[in-house]
PDB file of C-alpha atoms in Angstrom:
ATOM      1  CA  UNK A  47       0.300  -0.001   0.037  1.00 83.00           C
ATOM      2  CA  UNK A  48       1.639   3.476  -0.566  1.00 92.00           C
ATOM      3  CA  UNK A  49       2.593   5.721   2.322  1.00 95.00           C
ATOM      4  CA  UNK A  50      -0.311   8.835   1.938  1.00 96.00           C
ATOM      5  CA  UNK A  51       0.744  11.835   3.817  1.00 97.00           C
ATOM      6  CA  UNK A  52       0.072  15.615   3.435  1.00 97.00           C
ATOM      7  CA  UNK A  53       1.598  18.790   2.878  1.00 98.00           C
ATOM      8  CA  UNK A  54       0.589  21.363   4.945  1.00 97.00           C
ATOM      9  CA  UNK A  55       1.687  25.489   3.712  1.00 97.00           C
ATOM     10  CA  UNK A  56       0.858  28.424   2.445  1.00 97.00           C
ATOM     11  CA  UNK A  57       2.732  28.413  -0.708  1.00 97.00           C
ATOM     12  CA  UNK A  58       2.018  26.093  -2.940  1.00 97.00           C
ATOM     13  CA  UNK A  59       4.647  23.589  -4.535  1.00 97.00           C
ATOM     14  CA  UNK A  60       5.297  25.057  -8.130  1.00 95.00           C
ATOM     15  CA  UNK A  61       7.493  22.617 -10.197  1.00 94.00           C
ATOM     16  CA  UNK A  62      10.088  24.585 -10.147  1.00 94.00           C
ATOM     17  CA  UNK A  63      10.549  24.959  -6.474  1.00 94.00           C
ATOM     18  CA  UNK A  64       9.683  20.603  -6.236  1.00 94.00           C
ATOM     19  CA  UNK A  65      13.036  20.808  -9.283  1.00 93.00           C
ATOM     20  CA  UNK A  66      15.393  22.620  -6.493  1.00 93.00           C
ATOM     21  CA  UNK A  67      14.047  19.783  -3.648  1.00 92.00           C
ATOM     22  CA  UNK A  68      14.833  17.239  -5.820  1.00 92.00           C
ATOM     23  CA  UNK A  69      17.718  18.146  -7.020  1.00 92.00           C
ATOM     24  CA  UNK A  70      18.832  18.599  -3.471  1.00 89.00           C
ATOM     25  CA  UNK A  71      18.482  14.885  -3.002  1.00 85.00           C
ATOM     26  CA  UNK A  72      17.959  12.803  -5.774  1.00 89.00           C
ATOM     27  CA  UNK A  73      20.530  15.087  -8.616  1.00 91.00           C
ATOM     28  CA  UNK A  74      20.394  12.492 -11.039  1.00 93.00           C
ATOM     29  CA  UNK A  75      16.505  12.060 -10.771  1.00 93.00           C
ATOM     30  CA  UNK A  76      14.056  12.485 -13.308  1.00 94.00           C
ATOM     31  CA  UNK A  77      10.491  15.072 -13.196  1.00 94.00           C
ATOM     32  CA  UNK A  78       7.403  13.584 -14.978  1.00 95.00           C
ATOM     33  CA  UNK A  79       3.692  14.928 -15.264  1.00 94.00           C
ATOM     34  CA  UNK A  80       1.060  13.402 -16.151  1.00 93.00           C
ATOM     35  CA  UNK A  81      -2.340  14.866 -16.984  1.00 93.00           C
ATOM     36  CA  UNK A  82      -1.200  18.470 -17.652  1.00 90.00           C
ATOM     37  CA  UNK A  83       0.157  18.764 -14.651  1.00 86.00           C
ATOM     38  CA  UNK A  84      -2.605  18.083 -12.703  1.00 92.00           C
ATOM     39  CA  UNK A  85       0.084  14.356 -11.614  1.00 96.00           C
ATOM     40  CA  UNK A  86       3.991  15.273 -10.581  1.00 96.00           C
ATOM     41  CA  UNK A  87       5.999  12.177  -9.761  1.00 97.00           C
ATOM     42  CA  UNK A  88       9.958  12.047  -8.892  1.00 96.00           C
ATOM     43  CA  UNK A  89      11.930   9.234  -9.837  1.00 96.00           C
ATOM     44  CA  UNK A  90      15.377   7.793  -9.172  1.00 94.00           C
ATOM     45  CA  UNK A  91      18.574   7.990 -11.482  1.00 94.00           C
ATOM     46  CA  UNK A  92      16.666   4.055 -11.719  1.00 94.00           C
ATOM     47  CA  UNK A  93      13.489   4.856 -12.893  1.00 94.00           C
ATOM     48  CA  UNK A  94      12.131   3.955  -9.578  1.00 94.00           C
ATOM     49  CA  UNK A  95       9.116   6.613  -8.089  1.00 95.00           C
ATOM     50  CA  UNK A  96       9.899   8.288  -4.977  1.00 96.00           C
ATOM     51  CA  UNK A  97       6.849  10.279  -4.858  1.00 97.00           C
ATOM     52  CA  UNK A  98       3.913  11.811  -6.520  1.00 98.00           C
ATOM     53  CA  UNK A  99       2.756  15.648  -6.291  1.00 98.00           C
ATOM     54  CA  UNK A 100      -1.181  16.367  -7.093  1.00 98.00           C
ATOM     55  CA  UNK A 101      -2.327  19.731  -7.307  1.00 97.00           C
ATOM     56  CA  UNK A 102      -2.898  21.870  -3.972  1.00 97.00           C
ATOM     57  CA  UNK A 103      -5.979  23.033  -2.613  1.00 97.00           C
ATOM     58  CA  UNK A 104      -7.100  25.958  -0.578  1.00 97.00           C
ATOM     59  CA  UNK A 105      -7.862  24.728   2.776  1.00 95.00           C
ATOM     60  CA  UNK A 106     -11.876  26.271   3.575  1.00 91.00           C
ATOM     61  CA  UNK A 107     -12.432  24.930   7.019  1.00 89.00           C
ATOM     62  CA  UNK A 108      -9.083  24.625   8.398  1.00 87.00           C
ATOM     63  CA  UNK A 109     -10.462  22.292  11.666  1.00 88.00           C
ATOM     64  CA  UNK A 110     -11.719  19.760   8.629  1.00 87.00           C
ATOM     65  CA  UNK A 111      -8.339  19.318   7.735  1.00 87.00           C
ATOM     66  CA  UNK A 112      -6.786  19.283  11.145  1.00 86.00           C
ATOM     67  CA  UNK A 113      -8.648  16.588  12.420  1.00 90.00           C
ATOM     68  CA  UNK A 114      -7.577  14.337   8.742  1.00 93.00           C
ATOM     69  CA  UNK A 115      -3.483  14.938   9.935  1.00 93.00           C
ATOM     70  CA  UNK A 116      -1.743  14.132  13.351  1.00 88.00           C
ATOM     71  CA  UNK A 117      -0.675  17.394  14.809  1.00 90.00           C
ATOM     72  CA  UNK A 118      -1.033  19.850  12.244  1.00 91.00           C
ATOM     73  CA  UNK A 119       0.542  23.252  12.305  1.00 91.00           C
ATOM     74  CA  UNK A 120      -1.457  26.637  14.285  1.00 88.00           C
ATOM     75  CA  UNK A 121      -2.236  27.837  10.496  1.00 90.00           C
ATOM     76  CA  UNK A 122      -1.979  26.601   6.755  1.00 94.00           C
ATOM     77  CA  UNK A 123      -3.585  27.704   4.051  1.00 96.00           C
ATOM     78  CA  UNK A 124      -3.057  25.125   1.431  1.00 97.00           C
ATOM     79  CA  UNK A 125      -3.126  21.285   1.484  1.00 97.00           C
ATOM     80  CA  UNK A 126      -1.204  18.989  -0.592  1.00 98.00           C
ATOM     81  CA  UNK A 127      -1.752  15.287  -1.805  1.00 97.00           C
ATOM     82  CA  UNK A 128       1.321  13.367  -1.811  1.00 98.00           C
ATOM     83  CA  UNK A 129       2.273   9.608  -1.963  1.00 97.00           C
ATOM     84  CA  UNK A 130       4.992   7.424  -1.957  1.00 97.00           C
ATOM     85  CA  UNK A 131       4.881   4.452  -4.149  1.00 92.00           C
ATOM     86  CA  UNK A 132       4.825   0.593  -2.752  1.00 87.00           C
ATOM     87  CA  UNK A 133       8.631  -0.317  -0.766  1.00 85.00           C
ATOM     88  CA  UNK A 134      10.626   1.494   1.186  1.00 89.00           C
ATOM     89  CA  UNK A 135       9.369   5.302   1.981  1.00 95.00           C
ATOM     90  CA  UNK A 136      12.321   6.696   4.070  1.00 95.00           C
ATOM     91  CA  UNK A 137      13.490   8.063  -0.267  1.00 94.00           C
ATOM     92  CA  UNK A 138      10.328   9.860  -0.587  1.00 96.00           C
ATOM     93  CA  UNK A 139       9.975  11.004   3.071  1.00 96.00           C
ATOM     94  CA  UNK A 140      12.995  12.599   2.391  1.00 95.00           C
ATOM     95  CA  UNK A 141      12.651  13.556  -0.690  1.00 96.00           C
ATOM     96  CA  UNK A 142       8.784  14.894   0.291  1.00 97.00           C
ATOM     97  CA  UNK A 143      10.448  17.135   3.653  1.00 97.00           C
ATOM     98  CA  UNK A 144      12.938  18.708   0.810  1.00 96.00           C
ATOM     99  CA  UNK A 145       9.766  20.095  -0.667  1.00 97.00           C
ATOM    100  CA  UNK A 146       8.210  21.110   2.168  1.00 97.00           C
ATOM    101  CA  UNK A 147      11.153  22.876   3.378  1.00 96.00           C
ATOM    102  CA  UNK A 148      11.432  24.620   0.060  1.00 95.00           C
ATOM    103  CA  UNK A 149       7.720  26.296   0.359  1.00 96.00           C
ATOM    104  CA  UNK A 150       7.999  26.566   4.574  1.00 96.00           C
ATOM    105  CA  UNK A 151       5.260  23.922   5.252  1.00 97.00           C
ATOM    106  CA  UNK A 152       4.985  20.626   6.940  1.00 97.00           C
ATOM    107  CA  UNK A 153       4.858  17.133   5.424  1.00 97.00           C
ATOM    108  CA  UNK A 154       1.760  15.136   7.833  1.00 96.00           C
ATOM    109  CA  UNK A 155       0.523  11.815   7.955  1.00 94.00           C
ATOM    110  CA  UNK A 156      -3.461  11.313   6.807  1.00 90.00           C
ATOM    111  CA  UNK A 157      -4.972   9.433   9.346  1.00 87.00           C
TER     112      UNK A 157
END
C-alpha cells in the first residue's frame, strides 16, 4: 500500500521549487508530469518512483483539514496530497520533507 502524506503550507509547491528540492536529495533523478500537470512524479536515477504530488487546494475549513492529520500546524492555507509508492518510504519521505522546506510547510501522515 502506498504511503499517504499531506503537505500543509501557505505556498504551493511549484514545479520549479519541487525540482530544486529534488536536485538536493536526488540530483540524477527525473521529474514527470501527467494529465497536464495534475500529477507530478519524482523518480530516482534508476527510474524508481519516489514521490507523487497532486494539485494544492485551498483549505476552507482548517478544523476539518486538521482532523485528517496528527499534530497539524497552527495555521496553513493549502493542502497538497503526496504519495510514496509501494516499498521503502525512506527516500520518498526525505524528498517530501525537502519539498516542504522549500515552501515553508510541513509534511504530515494522513490518518
